[in-house]
Coordinates of C-alpha atoms in Angstrom, one line a residue:
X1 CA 110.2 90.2 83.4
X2 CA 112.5 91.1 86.1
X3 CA 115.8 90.7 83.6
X4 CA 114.8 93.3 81.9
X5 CA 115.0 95.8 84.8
X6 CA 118.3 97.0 85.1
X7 CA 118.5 99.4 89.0
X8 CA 119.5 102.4 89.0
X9 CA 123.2 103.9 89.1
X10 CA 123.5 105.4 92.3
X11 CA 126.5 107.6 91.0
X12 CA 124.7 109.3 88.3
X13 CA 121.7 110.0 91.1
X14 CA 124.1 111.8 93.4
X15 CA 125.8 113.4 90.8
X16 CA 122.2 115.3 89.8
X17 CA 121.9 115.8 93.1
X18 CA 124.8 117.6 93.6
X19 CA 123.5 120.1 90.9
X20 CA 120.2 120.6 92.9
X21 CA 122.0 121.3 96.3
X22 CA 123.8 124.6 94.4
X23 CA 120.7 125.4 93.5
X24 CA 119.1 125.0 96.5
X25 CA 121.6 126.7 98.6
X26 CA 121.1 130.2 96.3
X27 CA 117.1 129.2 97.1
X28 CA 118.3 129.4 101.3
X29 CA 120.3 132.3 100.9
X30 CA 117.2 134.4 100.1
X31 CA 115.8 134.0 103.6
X32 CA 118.8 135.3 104.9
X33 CA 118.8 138.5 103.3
X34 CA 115.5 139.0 104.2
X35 CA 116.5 138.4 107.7
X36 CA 119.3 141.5 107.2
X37 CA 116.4 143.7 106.0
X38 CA 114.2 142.5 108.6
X39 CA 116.8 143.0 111.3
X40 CA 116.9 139.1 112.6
X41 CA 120.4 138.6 112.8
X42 CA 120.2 135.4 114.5
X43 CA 118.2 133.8 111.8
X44 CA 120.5 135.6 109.1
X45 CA 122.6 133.6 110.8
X46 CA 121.3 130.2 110.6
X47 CA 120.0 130.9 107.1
X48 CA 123.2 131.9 106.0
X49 CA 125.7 129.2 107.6
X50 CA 123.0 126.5 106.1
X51 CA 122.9 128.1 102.8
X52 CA 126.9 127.8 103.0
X53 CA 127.0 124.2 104.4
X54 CA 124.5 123.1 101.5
X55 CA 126.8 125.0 98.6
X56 CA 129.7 123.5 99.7
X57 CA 128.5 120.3 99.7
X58 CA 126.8 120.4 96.4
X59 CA 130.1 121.7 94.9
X60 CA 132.5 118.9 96.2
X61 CA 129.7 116.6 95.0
X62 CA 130.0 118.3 91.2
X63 CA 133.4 118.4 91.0
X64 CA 134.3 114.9 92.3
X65 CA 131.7 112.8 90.7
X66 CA 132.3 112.1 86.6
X67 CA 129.7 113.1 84.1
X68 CA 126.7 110.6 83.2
X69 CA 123.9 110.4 80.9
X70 CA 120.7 109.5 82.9
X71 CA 118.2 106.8 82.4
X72 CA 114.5 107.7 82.9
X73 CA 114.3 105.7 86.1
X74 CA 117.1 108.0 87.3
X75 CA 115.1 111.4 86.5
X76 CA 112.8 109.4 88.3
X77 CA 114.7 108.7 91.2
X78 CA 115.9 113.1 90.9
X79 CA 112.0 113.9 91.0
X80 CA 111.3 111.6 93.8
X81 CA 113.8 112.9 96.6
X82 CA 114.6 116.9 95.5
X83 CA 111.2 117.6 97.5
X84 CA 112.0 115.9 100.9
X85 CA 115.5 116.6 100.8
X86 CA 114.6 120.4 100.1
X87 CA 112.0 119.9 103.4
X88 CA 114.9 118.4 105.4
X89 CA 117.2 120.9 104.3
X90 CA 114.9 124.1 105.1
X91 CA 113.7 122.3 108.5
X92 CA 117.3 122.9 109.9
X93 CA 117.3 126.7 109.8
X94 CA 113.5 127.1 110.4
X95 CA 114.1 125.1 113.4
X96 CA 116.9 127.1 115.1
X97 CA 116.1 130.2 114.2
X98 CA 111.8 130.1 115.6
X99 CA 112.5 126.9 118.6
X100 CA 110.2 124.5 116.7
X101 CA 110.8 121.3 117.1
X102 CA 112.4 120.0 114.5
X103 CA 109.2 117.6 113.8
X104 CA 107.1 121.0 113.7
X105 CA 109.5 122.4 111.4
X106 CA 109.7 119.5 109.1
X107 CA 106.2 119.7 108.8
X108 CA 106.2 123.2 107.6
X109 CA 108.8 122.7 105.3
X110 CA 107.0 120.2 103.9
X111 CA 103.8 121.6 103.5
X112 CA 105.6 124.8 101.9
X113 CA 107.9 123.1 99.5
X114 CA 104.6 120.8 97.8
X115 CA 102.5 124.2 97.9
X116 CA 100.3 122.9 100.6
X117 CA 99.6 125.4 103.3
X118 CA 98.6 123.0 106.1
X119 CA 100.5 124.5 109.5
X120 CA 101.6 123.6 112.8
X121 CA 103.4 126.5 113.7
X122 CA 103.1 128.6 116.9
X123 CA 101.5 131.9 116.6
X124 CA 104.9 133.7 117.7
X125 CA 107.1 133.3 115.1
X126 CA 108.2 136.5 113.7
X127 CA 108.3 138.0 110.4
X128 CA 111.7 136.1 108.8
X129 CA 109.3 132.6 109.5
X130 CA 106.0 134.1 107.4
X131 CA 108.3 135.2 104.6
X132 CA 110.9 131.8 104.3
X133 CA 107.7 129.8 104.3
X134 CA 105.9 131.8 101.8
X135 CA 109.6 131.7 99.7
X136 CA 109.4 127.8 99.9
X137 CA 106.1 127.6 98.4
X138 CA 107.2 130.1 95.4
X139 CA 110.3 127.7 94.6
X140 CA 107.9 124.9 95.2
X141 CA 105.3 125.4 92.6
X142 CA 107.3 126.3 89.6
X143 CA 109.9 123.7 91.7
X144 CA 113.7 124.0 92.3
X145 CA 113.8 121.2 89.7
X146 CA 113.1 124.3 86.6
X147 CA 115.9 126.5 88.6
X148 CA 118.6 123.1 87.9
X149 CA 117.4 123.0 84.3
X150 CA 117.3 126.5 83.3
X151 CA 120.6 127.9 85.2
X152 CA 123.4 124.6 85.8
X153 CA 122.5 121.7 83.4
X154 CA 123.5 121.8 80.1
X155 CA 121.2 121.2 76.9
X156 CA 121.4 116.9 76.4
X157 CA 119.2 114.2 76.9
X158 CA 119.8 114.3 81.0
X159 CA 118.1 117.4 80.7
X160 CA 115.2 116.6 78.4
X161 CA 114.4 113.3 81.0
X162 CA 114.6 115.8 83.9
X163 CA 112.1 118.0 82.2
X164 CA 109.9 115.0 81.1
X165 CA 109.5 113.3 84.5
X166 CA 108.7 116.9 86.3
X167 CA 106.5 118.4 83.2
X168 CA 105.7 115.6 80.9
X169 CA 105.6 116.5 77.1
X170 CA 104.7 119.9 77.4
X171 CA 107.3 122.0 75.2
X172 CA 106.7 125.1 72.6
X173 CA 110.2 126.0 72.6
X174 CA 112.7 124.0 70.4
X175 CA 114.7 123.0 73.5
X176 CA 113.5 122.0 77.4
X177 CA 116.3 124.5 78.7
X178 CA 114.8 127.3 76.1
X179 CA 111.6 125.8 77.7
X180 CA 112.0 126.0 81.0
X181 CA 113.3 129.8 80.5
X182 CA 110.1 130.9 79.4
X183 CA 107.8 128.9 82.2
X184 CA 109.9 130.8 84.5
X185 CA 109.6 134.0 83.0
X186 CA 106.1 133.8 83.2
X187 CA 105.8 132.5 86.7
X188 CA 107.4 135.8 87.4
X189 CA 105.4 138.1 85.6
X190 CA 102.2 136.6 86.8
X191 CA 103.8 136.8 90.6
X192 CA 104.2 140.4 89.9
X193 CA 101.0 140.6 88.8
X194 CA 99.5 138.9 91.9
X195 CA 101.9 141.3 94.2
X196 CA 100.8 144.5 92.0
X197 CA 97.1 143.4 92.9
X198 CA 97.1 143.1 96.8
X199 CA 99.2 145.9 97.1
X200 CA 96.4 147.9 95.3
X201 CA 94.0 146.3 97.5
X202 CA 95.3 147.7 100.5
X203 CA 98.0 145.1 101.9
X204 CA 101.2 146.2 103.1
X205 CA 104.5 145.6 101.0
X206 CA 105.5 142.1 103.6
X207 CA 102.2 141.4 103.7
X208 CA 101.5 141.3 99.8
X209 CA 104.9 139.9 99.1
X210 CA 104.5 136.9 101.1
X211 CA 100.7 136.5 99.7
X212 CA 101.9 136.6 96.6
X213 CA 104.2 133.9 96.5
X214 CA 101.3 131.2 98.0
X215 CA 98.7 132.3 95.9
X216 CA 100.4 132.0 92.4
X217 CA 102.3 128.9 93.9
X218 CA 98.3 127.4 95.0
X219 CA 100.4 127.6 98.3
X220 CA 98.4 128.9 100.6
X221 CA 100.5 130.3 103.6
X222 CA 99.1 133.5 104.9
X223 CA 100.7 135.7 107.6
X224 CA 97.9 136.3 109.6
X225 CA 96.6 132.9 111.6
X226 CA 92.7 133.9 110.4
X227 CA 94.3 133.8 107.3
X228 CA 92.3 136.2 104.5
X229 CA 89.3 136.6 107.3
X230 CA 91.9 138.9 108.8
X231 CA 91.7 141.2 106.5
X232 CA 88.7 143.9 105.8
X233 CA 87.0 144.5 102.8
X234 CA 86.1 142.7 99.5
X235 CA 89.1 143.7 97.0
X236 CA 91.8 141.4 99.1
X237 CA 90.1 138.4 98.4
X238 CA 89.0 139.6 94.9
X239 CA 92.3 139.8 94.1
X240 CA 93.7 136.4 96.1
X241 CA 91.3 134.7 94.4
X242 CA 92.6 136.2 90.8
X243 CA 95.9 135.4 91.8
X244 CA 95.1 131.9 92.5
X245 CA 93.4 131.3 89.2
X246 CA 96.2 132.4 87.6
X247 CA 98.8 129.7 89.1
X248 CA 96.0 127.2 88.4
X249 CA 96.1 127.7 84.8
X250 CA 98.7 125.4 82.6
X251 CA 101.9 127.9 82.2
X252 CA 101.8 126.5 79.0
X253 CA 98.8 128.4 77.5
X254 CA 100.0 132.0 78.8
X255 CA 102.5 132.7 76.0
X256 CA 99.5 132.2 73.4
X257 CA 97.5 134.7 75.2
X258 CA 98.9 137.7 73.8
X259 CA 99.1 135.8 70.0
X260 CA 96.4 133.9 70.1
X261 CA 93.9 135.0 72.7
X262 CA 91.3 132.6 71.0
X263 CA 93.2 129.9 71.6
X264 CA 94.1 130.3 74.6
X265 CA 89.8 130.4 76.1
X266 CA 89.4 127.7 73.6
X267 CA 91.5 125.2 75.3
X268 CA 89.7 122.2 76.4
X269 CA 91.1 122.0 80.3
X270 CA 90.4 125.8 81.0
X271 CA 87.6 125.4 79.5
X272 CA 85.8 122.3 81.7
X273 CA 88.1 124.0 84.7
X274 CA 85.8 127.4 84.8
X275 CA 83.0 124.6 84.3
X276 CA 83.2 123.2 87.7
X277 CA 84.2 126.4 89.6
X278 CA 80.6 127.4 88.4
X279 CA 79.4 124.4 89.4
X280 CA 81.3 124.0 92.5
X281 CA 80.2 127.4 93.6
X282 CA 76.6 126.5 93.2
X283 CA 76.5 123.4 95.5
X284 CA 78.4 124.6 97.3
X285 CA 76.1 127.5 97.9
X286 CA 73.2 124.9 98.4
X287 CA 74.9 123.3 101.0
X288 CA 75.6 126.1 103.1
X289 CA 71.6 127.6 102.7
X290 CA 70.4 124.4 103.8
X291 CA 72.7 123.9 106.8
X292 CA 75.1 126.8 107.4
X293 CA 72.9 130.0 106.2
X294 CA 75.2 132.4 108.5
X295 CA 77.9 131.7 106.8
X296 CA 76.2 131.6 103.5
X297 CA 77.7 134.9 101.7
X298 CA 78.1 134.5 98.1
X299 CA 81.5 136.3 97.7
X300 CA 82.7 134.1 100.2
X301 CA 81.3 130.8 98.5
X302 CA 82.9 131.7 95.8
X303 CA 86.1 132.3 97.1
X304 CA 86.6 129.4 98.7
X305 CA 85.6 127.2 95.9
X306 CA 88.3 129.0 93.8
X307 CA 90.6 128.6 97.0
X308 CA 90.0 124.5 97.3
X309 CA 89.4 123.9 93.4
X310 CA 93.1 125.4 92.6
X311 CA 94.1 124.2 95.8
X312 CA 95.1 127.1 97.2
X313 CA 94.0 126.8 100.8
X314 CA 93.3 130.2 101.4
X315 CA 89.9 130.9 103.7
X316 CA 88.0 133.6 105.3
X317 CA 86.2 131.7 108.3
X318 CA 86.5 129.1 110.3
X319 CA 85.9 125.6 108.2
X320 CA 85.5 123.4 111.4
X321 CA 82.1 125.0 111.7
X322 CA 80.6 124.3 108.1
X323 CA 78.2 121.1 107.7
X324 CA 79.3 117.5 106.0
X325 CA 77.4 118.4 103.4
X326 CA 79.5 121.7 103.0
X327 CA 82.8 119.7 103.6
X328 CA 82.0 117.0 100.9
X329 CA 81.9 119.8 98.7
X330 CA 84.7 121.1 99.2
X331 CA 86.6 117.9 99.1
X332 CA 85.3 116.6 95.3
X333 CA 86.8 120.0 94.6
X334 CA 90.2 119.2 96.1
X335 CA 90.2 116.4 94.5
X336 CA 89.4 118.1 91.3
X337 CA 92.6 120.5 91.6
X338 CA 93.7 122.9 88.7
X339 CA 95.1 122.2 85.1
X340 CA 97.9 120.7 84.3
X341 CA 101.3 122.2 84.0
X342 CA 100.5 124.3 86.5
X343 CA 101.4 125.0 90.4
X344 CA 98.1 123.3 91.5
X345 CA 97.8 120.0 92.8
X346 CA 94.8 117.7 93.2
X347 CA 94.2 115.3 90.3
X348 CA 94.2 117.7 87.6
X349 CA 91.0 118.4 85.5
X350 CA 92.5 116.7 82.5
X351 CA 92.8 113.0 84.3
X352 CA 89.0 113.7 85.6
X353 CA 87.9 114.4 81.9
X354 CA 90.0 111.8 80.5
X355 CA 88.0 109.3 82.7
X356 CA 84.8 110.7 82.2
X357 CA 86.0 109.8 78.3
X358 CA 86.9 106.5 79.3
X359 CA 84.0 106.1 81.2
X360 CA 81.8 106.8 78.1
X361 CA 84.0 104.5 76.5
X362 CA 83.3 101.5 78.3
X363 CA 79.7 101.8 78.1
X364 CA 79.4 102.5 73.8
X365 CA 81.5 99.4 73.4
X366 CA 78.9 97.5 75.2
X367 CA 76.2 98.5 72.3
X368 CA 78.6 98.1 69.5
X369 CA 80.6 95.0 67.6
X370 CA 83.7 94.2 69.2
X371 CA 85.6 94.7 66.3
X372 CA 84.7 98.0 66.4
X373 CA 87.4 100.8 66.9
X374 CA 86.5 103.4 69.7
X375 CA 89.9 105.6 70.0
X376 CA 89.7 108.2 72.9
X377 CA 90.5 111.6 72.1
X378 CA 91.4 114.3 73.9
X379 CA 90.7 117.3 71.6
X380 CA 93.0 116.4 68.5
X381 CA 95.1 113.8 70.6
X382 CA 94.4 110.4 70.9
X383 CA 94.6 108.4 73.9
X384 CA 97.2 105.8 74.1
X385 CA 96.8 102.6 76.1
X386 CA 100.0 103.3 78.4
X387 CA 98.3 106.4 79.3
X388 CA 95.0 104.8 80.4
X389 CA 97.1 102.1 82.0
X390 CA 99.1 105.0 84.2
X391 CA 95.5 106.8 84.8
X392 CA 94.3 103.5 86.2
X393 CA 97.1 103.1 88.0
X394 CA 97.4 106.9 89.7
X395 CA 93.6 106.5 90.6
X396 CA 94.3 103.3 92.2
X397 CA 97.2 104.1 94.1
X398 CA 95.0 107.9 95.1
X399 CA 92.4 106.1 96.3
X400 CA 94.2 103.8 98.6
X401 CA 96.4 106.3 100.3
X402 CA 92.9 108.2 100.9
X403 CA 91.8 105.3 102.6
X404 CA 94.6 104.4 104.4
X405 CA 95.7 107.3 105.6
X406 CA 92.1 108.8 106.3
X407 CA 91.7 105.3 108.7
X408 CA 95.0 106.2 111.0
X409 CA 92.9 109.4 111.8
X410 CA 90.2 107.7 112.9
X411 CA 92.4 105.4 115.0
X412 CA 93.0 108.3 116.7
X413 CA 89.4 109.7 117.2
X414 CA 88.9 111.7 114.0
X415 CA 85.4 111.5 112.6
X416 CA 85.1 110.3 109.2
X417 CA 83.9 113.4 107.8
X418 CA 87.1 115.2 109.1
X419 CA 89.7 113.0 108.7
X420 CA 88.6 112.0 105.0
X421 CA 89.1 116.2 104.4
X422 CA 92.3 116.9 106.0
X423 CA 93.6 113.8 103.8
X424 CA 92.3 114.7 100.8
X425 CA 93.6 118.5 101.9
X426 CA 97.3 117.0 102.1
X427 CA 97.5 115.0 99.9
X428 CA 95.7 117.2 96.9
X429 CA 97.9 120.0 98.0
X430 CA 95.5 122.5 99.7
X431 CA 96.3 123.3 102.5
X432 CA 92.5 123.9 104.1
X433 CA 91.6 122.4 107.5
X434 CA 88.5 121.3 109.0
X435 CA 90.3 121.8 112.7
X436 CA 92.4 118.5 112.5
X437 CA 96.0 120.6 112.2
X438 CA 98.0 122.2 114.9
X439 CA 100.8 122.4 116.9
X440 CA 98.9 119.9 119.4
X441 CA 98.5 117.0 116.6
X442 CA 100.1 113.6 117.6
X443 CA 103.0 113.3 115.9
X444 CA 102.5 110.3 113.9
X445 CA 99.7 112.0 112.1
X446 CA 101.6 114.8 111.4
X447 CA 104.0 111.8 109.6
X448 CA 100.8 110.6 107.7
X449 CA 100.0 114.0 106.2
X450 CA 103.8 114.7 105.7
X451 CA 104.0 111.2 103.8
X452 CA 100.6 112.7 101.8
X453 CA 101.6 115.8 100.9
X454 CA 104.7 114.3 99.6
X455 CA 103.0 112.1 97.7
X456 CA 100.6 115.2 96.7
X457 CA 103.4 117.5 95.2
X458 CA 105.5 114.1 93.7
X459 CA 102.3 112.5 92.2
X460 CA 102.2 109.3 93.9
X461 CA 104.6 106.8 90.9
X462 CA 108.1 108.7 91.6
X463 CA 107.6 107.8 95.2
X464 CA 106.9 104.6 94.7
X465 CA 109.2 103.7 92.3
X466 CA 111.9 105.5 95.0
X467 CA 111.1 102.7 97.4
X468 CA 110.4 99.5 95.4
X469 CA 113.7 97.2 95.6
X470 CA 114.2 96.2 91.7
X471 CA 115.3 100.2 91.9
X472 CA 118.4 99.7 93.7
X473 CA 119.0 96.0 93.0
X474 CA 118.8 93.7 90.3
X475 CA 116.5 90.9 91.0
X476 CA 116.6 87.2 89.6
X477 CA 112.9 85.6 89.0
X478 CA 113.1 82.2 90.6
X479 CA 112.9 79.3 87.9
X480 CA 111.4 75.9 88.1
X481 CA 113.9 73.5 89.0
X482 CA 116.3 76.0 89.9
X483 CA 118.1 77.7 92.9
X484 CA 118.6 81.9 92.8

């Protein structure tokens, strides 16, 4: 097996790359001008000078490396690394310009550029902080990867493998760049939607702003440390939670909503997705009358569902004091997350009906003739086996990082209860914390839900593939009889 894997071309990977660090210095250079206008100048400063740094570099890169054609396992490769070198990169400025350690600052970078929301920041970091942060998560859920495509890469099979490995086969446009265009037009229309709302509901301009890009991005970064329970009144979260919902729906349907408006409630995904918000909302509601009835306000219940389901992160009291029975629920609904081809994270509600499907599967076959076809279908689609195989294999991989990771927190003196849901927070994306996260966390769990939220945002198989060793060299399987 191993001759037929051919390693990747290292040239081809830093060529690409050099196209996402031009992007990606235009991405820093918006902090910096909200610095100006904030009246920061020394983090204009390290905004800008980064910004310039990254450009330059990305240009030499361009111009001296030669044009390639890329393999998938290359896209790959692109996929695998644009999201911590994007953390690294935005670490450097955050860093300087608040006096964060550059640990804490990774960390927040991080959790902003995968649309998490988990923080470990000090409550004393100014204005420019909130809105970079909130800026990070807006690239991050569309992802700088749709910024390459639509504005630097030309139209070409590069491109379409780019597109394929970030957004899989989802195209209603006759080309991924023509593609891509649209998604992006609606991300901001729906952003300007979100920012229309809270301003309506009383927020102030930064305020809504910087709302705006977590909740349409399922971010989650607020700029208040109580995050929405610091602000009055019921239209705020109303409209945070409308926001939300909106980002957790697949960009894909929107541009059928004005055409076909049947279509688009008819889909199958948005369909079971309200399903278990209604459901979630009810136990979860349960839960809290039997063990937590002070906190047990419906508007709130339902909030928070939305807030974990499209793994938003966003909350209105303290979670720390809610019951197990009140945590479990909300972690089966982080592990639910939103639909796919959209900014939120989680396992996506069309993996969780495709294995109830399978599931159903497996148990007609055992009451009919073996020779008997049972296809699975997916509304008119039907299943191929590569796709079961790379379901099986995302679950697998899921749960074991769940495990693992949730098992270094207890090393350290973390209940079950709590370490299983700020795991399953970072690594579905959320960004909602039982208590676990701060600025006092030892720093090799802060590694462990860096490492989760990576694999969160990159969806486990980019990450691995980065790291496994037939990727960078080509290996001999040892014959009988033979010496390598």
């Amino acid at each position: 097996m191993y001759e037929l894997l051919s390693p990747v071309d290292p040239k081809a990977i830093v060529k690409y790359m050099g196209y996402f660090l031009i992007a990606f210095a235009f991405v820093l250079a918006v902090p910096m001008i909200a610095a100006i206008i904030l009246g920061d100048g020394e983090a204009a400063f390290f905004y800008g000078i980064t910004s310039a740094a990254v450009l330059g570099i990305g240009y030499i890169i361009h111009n001296i490396m030669p044009d390639y054609d890329l393999d998938n396992k290359e896209a790959l490769i692109i996929a695998a690394i644009a999201f911590p070198v994007s953390a690294f990169i935005s670490a450097i400025p955050m860093s300087m310009s608040t006096g964060m350690t550059f640990i804490d600052a990774f960390f927040e970078s991080v959790s902003a550029v995968t649309t998490t929301g988990l923080s470990v920041a000090p409550l004393d970091v100014g204005p420019v902080f909130f809105f970079a942060r909130s800026w990070s998560q807006w690239v991050g859920g569309i992802g700088i990867i749709l910024v390459v495509l639509s504005i630097l890469i030309r139209p070409g099979t590069s491109a379409f493998r780019i597109y394929k490995v970030n957004y899989g086969d989802m195209k209603f446009k006759p080309t991924v760049i023509a593609t891509t265009r649209t998604l992006g037009k609606v991300y901001v229309i729906i952003t300007l939607i979100s920012l229309t709302l809270l301003m309506l509901s009383g927020m102030s301009f930064f305020d809504a702003i910087c709302h705006a890009f977590s909740c349409v991005s399922t971010g989650g970064f607020s700029t208040r440390p109580e995050s929405i329970g610091a602000f009055e009144g019921s239209w705020i979260p109303f409209s945070i939670s409308l926001s939300c919902l909106l980002g957790a729906v697949s960009f894909i349907l929107y541009p059928t909503l004005l055409k076909k408006p049947k279509k688009f409630f008819q889909d199958l995904e948005l369909r079971y997705f309200l399903l278990f918000v209604a459901l979630g909302t009810l136990l979860f509601t349960l839960a809290l009358s039997h063990n937590d009835p002070v906190m047990n306000i419906p508007k709130d219940n339902l909030f928070h569902i939305i807030s974990a389901i499209t793994t938003a992160g966003f909350s209105t009291f303290d979670l720390s004091l809610l019951s197990d029975a009140s945590k479990a629920v909300l972690i089966f609904m982080m592990w639910m997350g939103g639909n796919i081809g959209s900014t939120a994270g989680g396992i996506k509600i069309f993996r969780v009906i495709l294995l109830f499907k399978l599931a159903h599967n497996v148990v007609l076959r055992l009451m009919i003739p073996k020779e008997a076809i049972t296809p699975i279908k997916m509304e008119k689609h039907i299943v191929e086996s590569d796709e079961i195989y790379n379901l099986s294999t995302y679950m697998l991989l899921y749960v074991v990082i769940l495990i693992a990771s949730s098992f270094i927190f207890m090393l350290h003196g973390v209940s079950a209860g709590d370490a299983m849901f700020e795991v399953s927070s970072a690594l579905s994306t959320v960004g909602l914390s039982a208590g676990m996260t701060g600025v006092g966390m030892p720093t090799i769990l802060k590694m462990v839900l860096c490492i989760d939220m990576l694999f969160g945002r990159i969806e486990i198989i980019p990450l691995m593939v980065l790291f496994m060793p037939s990727t960078w060299i080509r290996i001999k399987r040892r014959r009988r009889g033979t010496k390598l």
